[in-house]
JSON list of C-alpha atoms and ligand atoms in Angstrom, two decimals:
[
{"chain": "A", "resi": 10, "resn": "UNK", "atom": "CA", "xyz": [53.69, 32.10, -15.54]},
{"chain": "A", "resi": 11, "resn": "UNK", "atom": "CA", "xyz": [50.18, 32.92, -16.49]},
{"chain": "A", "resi": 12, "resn": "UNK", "atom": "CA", "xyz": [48.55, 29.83, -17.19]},
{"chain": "A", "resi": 13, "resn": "UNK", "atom": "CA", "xyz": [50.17, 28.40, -13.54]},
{"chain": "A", "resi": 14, "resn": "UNK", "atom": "CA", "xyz": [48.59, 31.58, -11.82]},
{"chain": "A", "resi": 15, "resn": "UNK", "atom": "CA", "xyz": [45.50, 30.43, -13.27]},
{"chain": "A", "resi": 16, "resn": "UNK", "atom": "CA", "xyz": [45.27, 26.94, -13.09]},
{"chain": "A", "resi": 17, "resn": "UNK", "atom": "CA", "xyz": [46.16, 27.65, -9.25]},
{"chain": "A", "resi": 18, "resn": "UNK", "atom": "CA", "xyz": [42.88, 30.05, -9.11]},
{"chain": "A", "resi": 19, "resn": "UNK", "atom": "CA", "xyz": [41.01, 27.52, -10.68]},
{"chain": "A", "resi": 20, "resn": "UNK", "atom": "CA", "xyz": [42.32, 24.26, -7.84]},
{"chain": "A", "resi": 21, "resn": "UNK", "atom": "CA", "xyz": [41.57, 27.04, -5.23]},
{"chain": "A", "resi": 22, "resn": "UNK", "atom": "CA", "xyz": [37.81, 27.92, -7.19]},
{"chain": "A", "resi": 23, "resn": "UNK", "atom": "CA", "xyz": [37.37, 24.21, -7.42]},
{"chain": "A", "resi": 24, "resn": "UNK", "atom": "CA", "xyz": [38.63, 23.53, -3.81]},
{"chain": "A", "resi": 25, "resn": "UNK", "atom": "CA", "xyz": [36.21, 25.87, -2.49]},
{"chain": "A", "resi": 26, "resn": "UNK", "atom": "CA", "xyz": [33.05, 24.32, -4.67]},
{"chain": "A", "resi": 27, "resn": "UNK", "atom": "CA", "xyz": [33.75, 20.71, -2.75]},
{"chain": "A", "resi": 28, "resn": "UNK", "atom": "CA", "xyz": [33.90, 22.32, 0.46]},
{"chain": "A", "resi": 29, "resn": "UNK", "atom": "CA", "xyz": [30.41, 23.77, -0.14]},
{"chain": "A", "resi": 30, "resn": "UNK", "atom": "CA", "xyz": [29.41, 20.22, -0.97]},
{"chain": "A", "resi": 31, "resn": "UNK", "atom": "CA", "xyz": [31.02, 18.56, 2.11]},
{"chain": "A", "resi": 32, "resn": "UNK", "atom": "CA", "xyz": [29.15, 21.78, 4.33]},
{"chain": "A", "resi": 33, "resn": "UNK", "atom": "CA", "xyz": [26.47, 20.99, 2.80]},
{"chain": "A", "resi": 34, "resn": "UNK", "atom": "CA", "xyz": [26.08, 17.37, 3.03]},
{"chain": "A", "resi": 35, "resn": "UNK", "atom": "CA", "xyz": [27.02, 17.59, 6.83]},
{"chain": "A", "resi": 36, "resn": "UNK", "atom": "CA", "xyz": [23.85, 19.99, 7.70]},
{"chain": "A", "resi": 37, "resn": "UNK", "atom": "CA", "xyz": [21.91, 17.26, 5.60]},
{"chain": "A", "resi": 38, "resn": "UNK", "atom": "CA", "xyz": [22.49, 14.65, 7.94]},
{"chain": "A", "resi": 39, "resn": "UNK", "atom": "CA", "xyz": [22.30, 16.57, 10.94]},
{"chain": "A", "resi": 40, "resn": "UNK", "atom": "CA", "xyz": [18.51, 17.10, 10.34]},
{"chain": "A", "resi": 41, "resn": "UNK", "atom": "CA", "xyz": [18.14, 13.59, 9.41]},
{"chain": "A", "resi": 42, "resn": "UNK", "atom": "CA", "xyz": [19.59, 11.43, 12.34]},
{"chain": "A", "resi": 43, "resn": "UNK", "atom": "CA", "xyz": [18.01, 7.85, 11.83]},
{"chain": "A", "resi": 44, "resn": "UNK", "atom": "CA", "xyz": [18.24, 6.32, 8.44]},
{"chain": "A", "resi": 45, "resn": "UNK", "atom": "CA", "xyz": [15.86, 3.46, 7.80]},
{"chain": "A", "resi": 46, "resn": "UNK", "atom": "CA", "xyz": [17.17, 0.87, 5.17]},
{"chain": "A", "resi": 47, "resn": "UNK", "atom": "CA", "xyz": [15.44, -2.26, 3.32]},
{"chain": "A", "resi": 48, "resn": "UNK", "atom": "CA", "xyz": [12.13, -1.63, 4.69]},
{"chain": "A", "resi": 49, "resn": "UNK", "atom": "CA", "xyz": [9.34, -4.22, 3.62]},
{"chain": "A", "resi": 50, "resn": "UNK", "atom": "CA", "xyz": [6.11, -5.60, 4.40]},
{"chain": "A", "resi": 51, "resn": "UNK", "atom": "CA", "xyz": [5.00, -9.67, 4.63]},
{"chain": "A", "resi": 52, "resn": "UNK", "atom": "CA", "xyz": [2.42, -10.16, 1.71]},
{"chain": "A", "resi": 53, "resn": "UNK", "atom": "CA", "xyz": [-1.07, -11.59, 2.98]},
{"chain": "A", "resi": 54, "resn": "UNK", "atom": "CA", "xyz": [-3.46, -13.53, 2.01]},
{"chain": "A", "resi": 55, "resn": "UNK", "atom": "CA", "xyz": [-7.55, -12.25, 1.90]},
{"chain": "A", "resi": 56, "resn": "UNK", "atom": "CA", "xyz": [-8.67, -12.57, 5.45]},
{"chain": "A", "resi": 57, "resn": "UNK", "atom": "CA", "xyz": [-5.45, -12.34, 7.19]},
{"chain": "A", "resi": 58, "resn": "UNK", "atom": "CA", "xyz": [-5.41, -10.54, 10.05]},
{"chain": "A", "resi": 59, "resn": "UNK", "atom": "CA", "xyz": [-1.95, -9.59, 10.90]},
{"chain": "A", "resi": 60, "resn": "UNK", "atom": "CA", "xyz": [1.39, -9.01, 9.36]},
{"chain": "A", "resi": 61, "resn": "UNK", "atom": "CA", "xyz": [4.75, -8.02, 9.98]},
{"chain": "A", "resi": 62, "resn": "UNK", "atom": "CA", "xyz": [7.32, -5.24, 8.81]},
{"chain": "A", "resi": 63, "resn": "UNK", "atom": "CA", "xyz": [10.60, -5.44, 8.70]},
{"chain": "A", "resi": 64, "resn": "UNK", "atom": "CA", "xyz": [14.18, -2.79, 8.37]},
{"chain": "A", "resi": 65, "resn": "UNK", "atom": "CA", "xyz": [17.36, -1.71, 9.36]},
{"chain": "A", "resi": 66, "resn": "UNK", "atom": "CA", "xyz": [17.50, 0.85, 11.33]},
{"chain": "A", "resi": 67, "resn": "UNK", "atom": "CA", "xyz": [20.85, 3.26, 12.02]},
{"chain": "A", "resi": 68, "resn": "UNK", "atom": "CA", "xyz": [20.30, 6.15, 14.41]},
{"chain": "A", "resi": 69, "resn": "UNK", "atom": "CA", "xyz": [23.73, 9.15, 14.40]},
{"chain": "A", "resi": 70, "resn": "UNK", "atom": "CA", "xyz": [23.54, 9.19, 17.63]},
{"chain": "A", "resi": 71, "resn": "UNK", "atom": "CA", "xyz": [22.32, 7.32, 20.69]},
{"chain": "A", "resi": 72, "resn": "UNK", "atom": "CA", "xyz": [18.46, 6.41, 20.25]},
{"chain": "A", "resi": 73, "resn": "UNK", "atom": "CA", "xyz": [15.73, 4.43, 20.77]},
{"chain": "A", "resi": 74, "resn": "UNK", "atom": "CA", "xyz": [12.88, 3.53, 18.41]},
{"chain": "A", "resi": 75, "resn": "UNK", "atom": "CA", "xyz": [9.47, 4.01, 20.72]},
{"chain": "A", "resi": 76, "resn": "UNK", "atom": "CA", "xyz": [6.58, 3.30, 18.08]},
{"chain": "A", "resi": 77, "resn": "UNK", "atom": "CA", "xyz": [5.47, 2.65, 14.67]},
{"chain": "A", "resi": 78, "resn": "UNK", "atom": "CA", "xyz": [1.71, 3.19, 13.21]},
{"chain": "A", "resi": 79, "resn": "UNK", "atom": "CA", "xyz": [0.59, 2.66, 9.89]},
{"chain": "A", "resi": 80, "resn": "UNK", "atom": "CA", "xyz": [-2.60, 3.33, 8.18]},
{"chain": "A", "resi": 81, "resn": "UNK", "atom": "CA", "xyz": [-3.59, -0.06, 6.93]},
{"chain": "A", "resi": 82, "resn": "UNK", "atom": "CA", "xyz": [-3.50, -1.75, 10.47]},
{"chain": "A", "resi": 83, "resn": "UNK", "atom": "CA", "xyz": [-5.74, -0.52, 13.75]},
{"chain": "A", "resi": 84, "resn": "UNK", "atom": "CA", "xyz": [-2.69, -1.28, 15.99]},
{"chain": "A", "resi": 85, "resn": "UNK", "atom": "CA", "xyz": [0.88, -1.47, 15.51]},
{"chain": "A", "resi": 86, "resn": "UNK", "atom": "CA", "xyz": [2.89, -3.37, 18.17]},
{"chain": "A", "resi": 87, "resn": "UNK", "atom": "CA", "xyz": [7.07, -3.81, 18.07]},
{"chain": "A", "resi": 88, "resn": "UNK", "atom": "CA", "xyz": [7.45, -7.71, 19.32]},
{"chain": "A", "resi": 89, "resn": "UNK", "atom": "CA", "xyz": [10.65, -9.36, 19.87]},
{"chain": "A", "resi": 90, "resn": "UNK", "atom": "CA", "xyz": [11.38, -13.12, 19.57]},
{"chain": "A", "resi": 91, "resn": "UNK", "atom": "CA", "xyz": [13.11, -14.60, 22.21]},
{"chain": "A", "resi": 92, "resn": "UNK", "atom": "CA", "xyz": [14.30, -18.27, 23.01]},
{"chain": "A", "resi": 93, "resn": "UNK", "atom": "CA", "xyz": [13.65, -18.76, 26.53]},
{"chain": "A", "resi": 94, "resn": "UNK", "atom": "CA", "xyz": [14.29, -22.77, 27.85]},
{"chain": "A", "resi": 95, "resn": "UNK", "atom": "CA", "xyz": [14.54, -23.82, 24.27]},
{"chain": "A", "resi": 96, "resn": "UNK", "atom": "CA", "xyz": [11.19, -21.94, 23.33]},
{"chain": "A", "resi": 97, "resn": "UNK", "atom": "CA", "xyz": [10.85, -19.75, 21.14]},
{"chain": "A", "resi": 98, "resn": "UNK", "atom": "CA", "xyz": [8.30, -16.80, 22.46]},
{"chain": "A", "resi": 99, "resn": "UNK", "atom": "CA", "xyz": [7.85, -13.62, 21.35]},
{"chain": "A", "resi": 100, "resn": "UNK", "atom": "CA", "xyz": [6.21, -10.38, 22.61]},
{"chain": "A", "resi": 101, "resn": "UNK", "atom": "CA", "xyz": [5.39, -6.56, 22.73]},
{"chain": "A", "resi": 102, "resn": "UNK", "atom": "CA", "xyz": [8.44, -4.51, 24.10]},
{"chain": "A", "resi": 103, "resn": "UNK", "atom": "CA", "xyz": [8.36, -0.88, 24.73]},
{"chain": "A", "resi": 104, "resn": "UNK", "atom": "CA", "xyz": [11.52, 0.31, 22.99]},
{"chain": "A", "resi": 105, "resn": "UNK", "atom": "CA", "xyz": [14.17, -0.82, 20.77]},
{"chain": "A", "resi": 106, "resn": "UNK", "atom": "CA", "xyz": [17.87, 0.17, 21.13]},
{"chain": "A", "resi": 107, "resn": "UNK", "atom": "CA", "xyz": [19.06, 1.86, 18.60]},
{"chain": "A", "resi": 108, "resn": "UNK", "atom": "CA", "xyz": [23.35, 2.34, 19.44]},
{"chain": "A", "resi": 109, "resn": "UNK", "atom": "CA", "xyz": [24.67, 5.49, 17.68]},
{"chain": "A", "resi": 110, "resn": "UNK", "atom": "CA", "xyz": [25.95, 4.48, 14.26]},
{"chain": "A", "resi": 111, "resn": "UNK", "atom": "CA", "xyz": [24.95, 0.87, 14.78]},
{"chain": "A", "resi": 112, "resn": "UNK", "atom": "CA", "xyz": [22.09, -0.72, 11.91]},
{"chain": "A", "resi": 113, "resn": "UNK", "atom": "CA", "xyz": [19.84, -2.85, 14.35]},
{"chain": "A", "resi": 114, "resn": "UNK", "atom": "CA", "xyz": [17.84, -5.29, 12.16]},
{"chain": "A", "resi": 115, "resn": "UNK", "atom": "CA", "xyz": [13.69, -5.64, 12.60]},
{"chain": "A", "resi": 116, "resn": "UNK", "atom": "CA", "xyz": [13.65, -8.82, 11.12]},
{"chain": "A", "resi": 117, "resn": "UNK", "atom": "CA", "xyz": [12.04, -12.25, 11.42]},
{"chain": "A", "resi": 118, "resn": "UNK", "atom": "CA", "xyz": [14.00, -13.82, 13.88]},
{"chain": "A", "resi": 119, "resn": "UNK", "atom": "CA", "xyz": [14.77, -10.60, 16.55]},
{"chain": "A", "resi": 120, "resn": "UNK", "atom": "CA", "xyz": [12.62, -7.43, 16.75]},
{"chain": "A", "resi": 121, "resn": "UNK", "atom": "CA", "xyz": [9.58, -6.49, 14.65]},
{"chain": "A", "resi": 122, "resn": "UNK", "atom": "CA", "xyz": [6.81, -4.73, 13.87]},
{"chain": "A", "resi": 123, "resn": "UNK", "atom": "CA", "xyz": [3.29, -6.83, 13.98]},
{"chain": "A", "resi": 124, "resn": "UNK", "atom": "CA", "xyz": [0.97, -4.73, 11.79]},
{"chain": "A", "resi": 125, "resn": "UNK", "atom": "CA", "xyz": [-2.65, -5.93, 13.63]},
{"chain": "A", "resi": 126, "resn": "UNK", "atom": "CA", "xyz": [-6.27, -5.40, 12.76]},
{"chain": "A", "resi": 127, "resn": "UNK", "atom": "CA", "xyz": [-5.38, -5.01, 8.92]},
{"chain": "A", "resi": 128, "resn": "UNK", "atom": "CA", "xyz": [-7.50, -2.50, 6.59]},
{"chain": "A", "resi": 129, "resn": "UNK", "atom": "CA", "xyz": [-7.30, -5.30, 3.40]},
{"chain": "A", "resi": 130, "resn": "UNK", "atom": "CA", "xyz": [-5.10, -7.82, 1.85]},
{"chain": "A", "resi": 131, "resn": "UNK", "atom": "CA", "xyz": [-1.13, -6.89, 1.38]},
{"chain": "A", "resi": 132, "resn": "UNK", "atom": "CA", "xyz": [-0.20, -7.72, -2.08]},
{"chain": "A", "resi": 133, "resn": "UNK", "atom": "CA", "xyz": [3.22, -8.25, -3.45]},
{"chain": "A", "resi": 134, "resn": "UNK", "atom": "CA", "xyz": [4.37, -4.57, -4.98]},
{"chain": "A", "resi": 135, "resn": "UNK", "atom": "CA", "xyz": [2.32, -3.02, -2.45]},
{"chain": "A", "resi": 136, "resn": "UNK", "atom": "CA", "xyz": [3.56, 0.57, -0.69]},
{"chain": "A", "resi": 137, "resn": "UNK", "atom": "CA", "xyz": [2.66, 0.00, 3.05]},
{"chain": "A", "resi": 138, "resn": "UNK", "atom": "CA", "xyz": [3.18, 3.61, 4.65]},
{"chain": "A", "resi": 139, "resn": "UNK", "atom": "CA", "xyz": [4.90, 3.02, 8.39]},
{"chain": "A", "resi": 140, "resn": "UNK", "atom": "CA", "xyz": [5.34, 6.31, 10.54]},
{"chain": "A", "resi": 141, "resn": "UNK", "atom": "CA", "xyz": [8.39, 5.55, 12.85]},
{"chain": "A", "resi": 142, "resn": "UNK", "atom": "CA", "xyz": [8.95, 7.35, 16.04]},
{"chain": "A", "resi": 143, "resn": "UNK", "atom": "CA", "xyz": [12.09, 7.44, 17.65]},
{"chain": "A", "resi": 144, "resn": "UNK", "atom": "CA", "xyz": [13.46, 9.04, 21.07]},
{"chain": "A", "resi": 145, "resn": "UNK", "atom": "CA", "xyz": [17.61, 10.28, 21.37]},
{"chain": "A", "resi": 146, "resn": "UNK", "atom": "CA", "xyz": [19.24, 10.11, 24.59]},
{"chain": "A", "resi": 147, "resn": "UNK", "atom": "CA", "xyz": [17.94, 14.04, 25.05]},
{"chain": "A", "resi": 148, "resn": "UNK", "atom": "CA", "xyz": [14.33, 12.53, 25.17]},
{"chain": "A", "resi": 149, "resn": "UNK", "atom": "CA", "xyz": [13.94, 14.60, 21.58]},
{"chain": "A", "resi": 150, "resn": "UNK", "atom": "CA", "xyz": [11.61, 12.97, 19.43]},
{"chain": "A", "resi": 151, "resn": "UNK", "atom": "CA", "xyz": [11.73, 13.03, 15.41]},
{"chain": "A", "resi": 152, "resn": "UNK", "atom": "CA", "xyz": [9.23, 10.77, 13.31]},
{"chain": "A", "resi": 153, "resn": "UNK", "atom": "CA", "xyz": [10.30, 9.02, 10.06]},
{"chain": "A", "resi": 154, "resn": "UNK", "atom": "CA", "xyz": [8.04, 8.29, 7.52]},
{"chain": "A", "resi": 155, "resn": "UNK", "atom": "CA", "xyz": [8.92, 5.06, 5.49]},
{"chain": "A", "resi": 156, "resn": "UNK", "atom": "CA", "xyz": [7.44, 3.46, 2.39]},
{"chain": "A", "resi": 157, "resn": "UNK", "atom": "CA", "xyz": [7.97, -0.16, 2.99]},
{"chain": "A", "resi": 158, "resn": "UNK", "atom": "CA", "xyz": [7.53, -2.62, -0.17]},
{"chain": "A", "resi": 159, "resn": "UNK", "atom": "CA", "xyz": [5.11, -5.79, 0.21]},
{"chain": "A", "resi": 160, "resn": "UNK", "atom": "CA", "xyz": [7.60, -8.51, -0.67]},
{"chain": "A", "resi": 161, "resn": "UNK", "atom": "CA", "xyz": [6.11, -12.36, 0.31]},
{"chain": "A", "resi": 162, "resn": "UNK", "atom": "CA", "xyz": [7.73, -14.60, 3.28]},
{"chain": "A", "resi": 163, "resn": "UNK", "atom": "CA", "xyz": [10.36, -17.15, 2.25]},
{"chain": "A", "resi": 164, "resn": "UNK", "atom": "CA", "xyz": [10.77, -18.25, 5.72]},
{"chain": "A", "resi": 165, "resn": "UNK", "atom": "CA", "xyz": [8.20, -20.33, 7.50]},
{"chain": "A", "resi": 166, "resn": "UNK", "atom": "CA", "xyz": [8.95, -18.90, 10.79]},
{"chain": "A", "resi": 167, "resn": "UNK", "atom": "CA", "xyz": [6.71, -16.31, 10.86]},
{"chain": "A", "resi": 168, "resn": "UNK", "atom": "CA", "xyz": [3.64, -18.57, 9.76]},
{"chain": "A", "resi": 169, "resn": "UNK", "atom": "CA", "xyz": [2.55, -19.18, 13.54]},
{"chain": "A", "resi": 170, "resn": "UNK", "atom": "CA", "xyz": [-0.45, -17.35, 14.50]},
{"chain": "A", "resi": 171, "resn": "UNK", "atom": "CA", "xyz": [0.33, -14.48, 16.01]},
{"chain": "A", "resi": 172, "resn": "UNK", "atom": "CA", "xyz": [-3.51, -13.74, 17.74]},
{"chain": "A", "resi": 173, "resn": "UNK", "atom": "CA", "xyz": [-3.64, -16.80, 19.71]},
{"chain": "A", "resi": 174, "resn": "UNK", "atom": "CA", "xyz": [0.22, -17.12, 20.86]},
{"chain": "A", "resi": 175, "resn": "UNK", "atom": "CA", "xyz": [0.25, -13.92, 23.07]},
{"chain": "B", "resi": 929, "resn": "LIG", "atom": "CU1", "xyz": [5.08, -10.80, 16.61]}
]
């Protein structure tokens, strides 16, 4: 009878330290609504220009992603590639779409992030800092700060020049 009354205060005790966890995870993610996964940066060579980053974003709720700067370019533009009459162009927007609970993909063949006007050569291991700012349907604005890894290109899509195609 004892060790039952017990081992029923200590479910309840334990019952009670999960629900503190659960709490407290909840209020965690409230404060951070967009989470930004698998973010990296194309390697250069010395000279190059330009560059581009790439991640996948998920925002809780209904959001759009409005700008990104980093410190090692002048100018940071968000482009999307788009086949238009069998050509493939590609261009500044002003927003991305980011659909509550939905991981949209910056990547080489859709939206990106052209890092322009760059402060020195991008080498493979490299920590490129990108400041993200994104906009919820409320018009509240939070930034995200994001270390993105310099990883080199595989794909030879993004070999064009970027300065002289738009
Ligand atoms: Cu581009």
């Amino acid at each position: 009878m004892t060790l039952s009354f017990s081992s029923a205060l200590k479910r309840l005790a334990l019952r009670r330290i999960l629900a503190a966890f659960v709490l407290g995870g909840f209020s965690v993610c409230a404060i951070a609504q967009t989470h930004v996964d698998d973010a990296w940066v194309r390697t250069t060579v010395p000279g190059q220009p330009s560059s581009g980053a790439f991640m996948r974003i998920t925002a809780d709720v209904d959001s759009k992603l409005l700008n990104v700067a980093s410190p090692v370019a002048k100018d940071a533009q968000i482009h999307e590639m788009s086949m238009t009459n069998d050509v493939m162009r590609m261009g500044p927007v002003d927003a991305v779409p980011l659909p509550a609970g939905k991981a949209v993909s910056l990547d080489p063949d859709g939206y990106h992030v052209m890092l322009m006007g760059l402060s020195g050569q991008i080498k493979e291991g490299d920590q490129v800092p990108l400041t993200l700012t994104i906009e919820n349907a409320q018009g509240v604005r939070e930034t995200v700060q994001v270390q993105a890894q310099a990883r080199p290109m595989m794909d030879m899509d993004m070999s064009h020049d970027h300065g002289s195609s738009h």
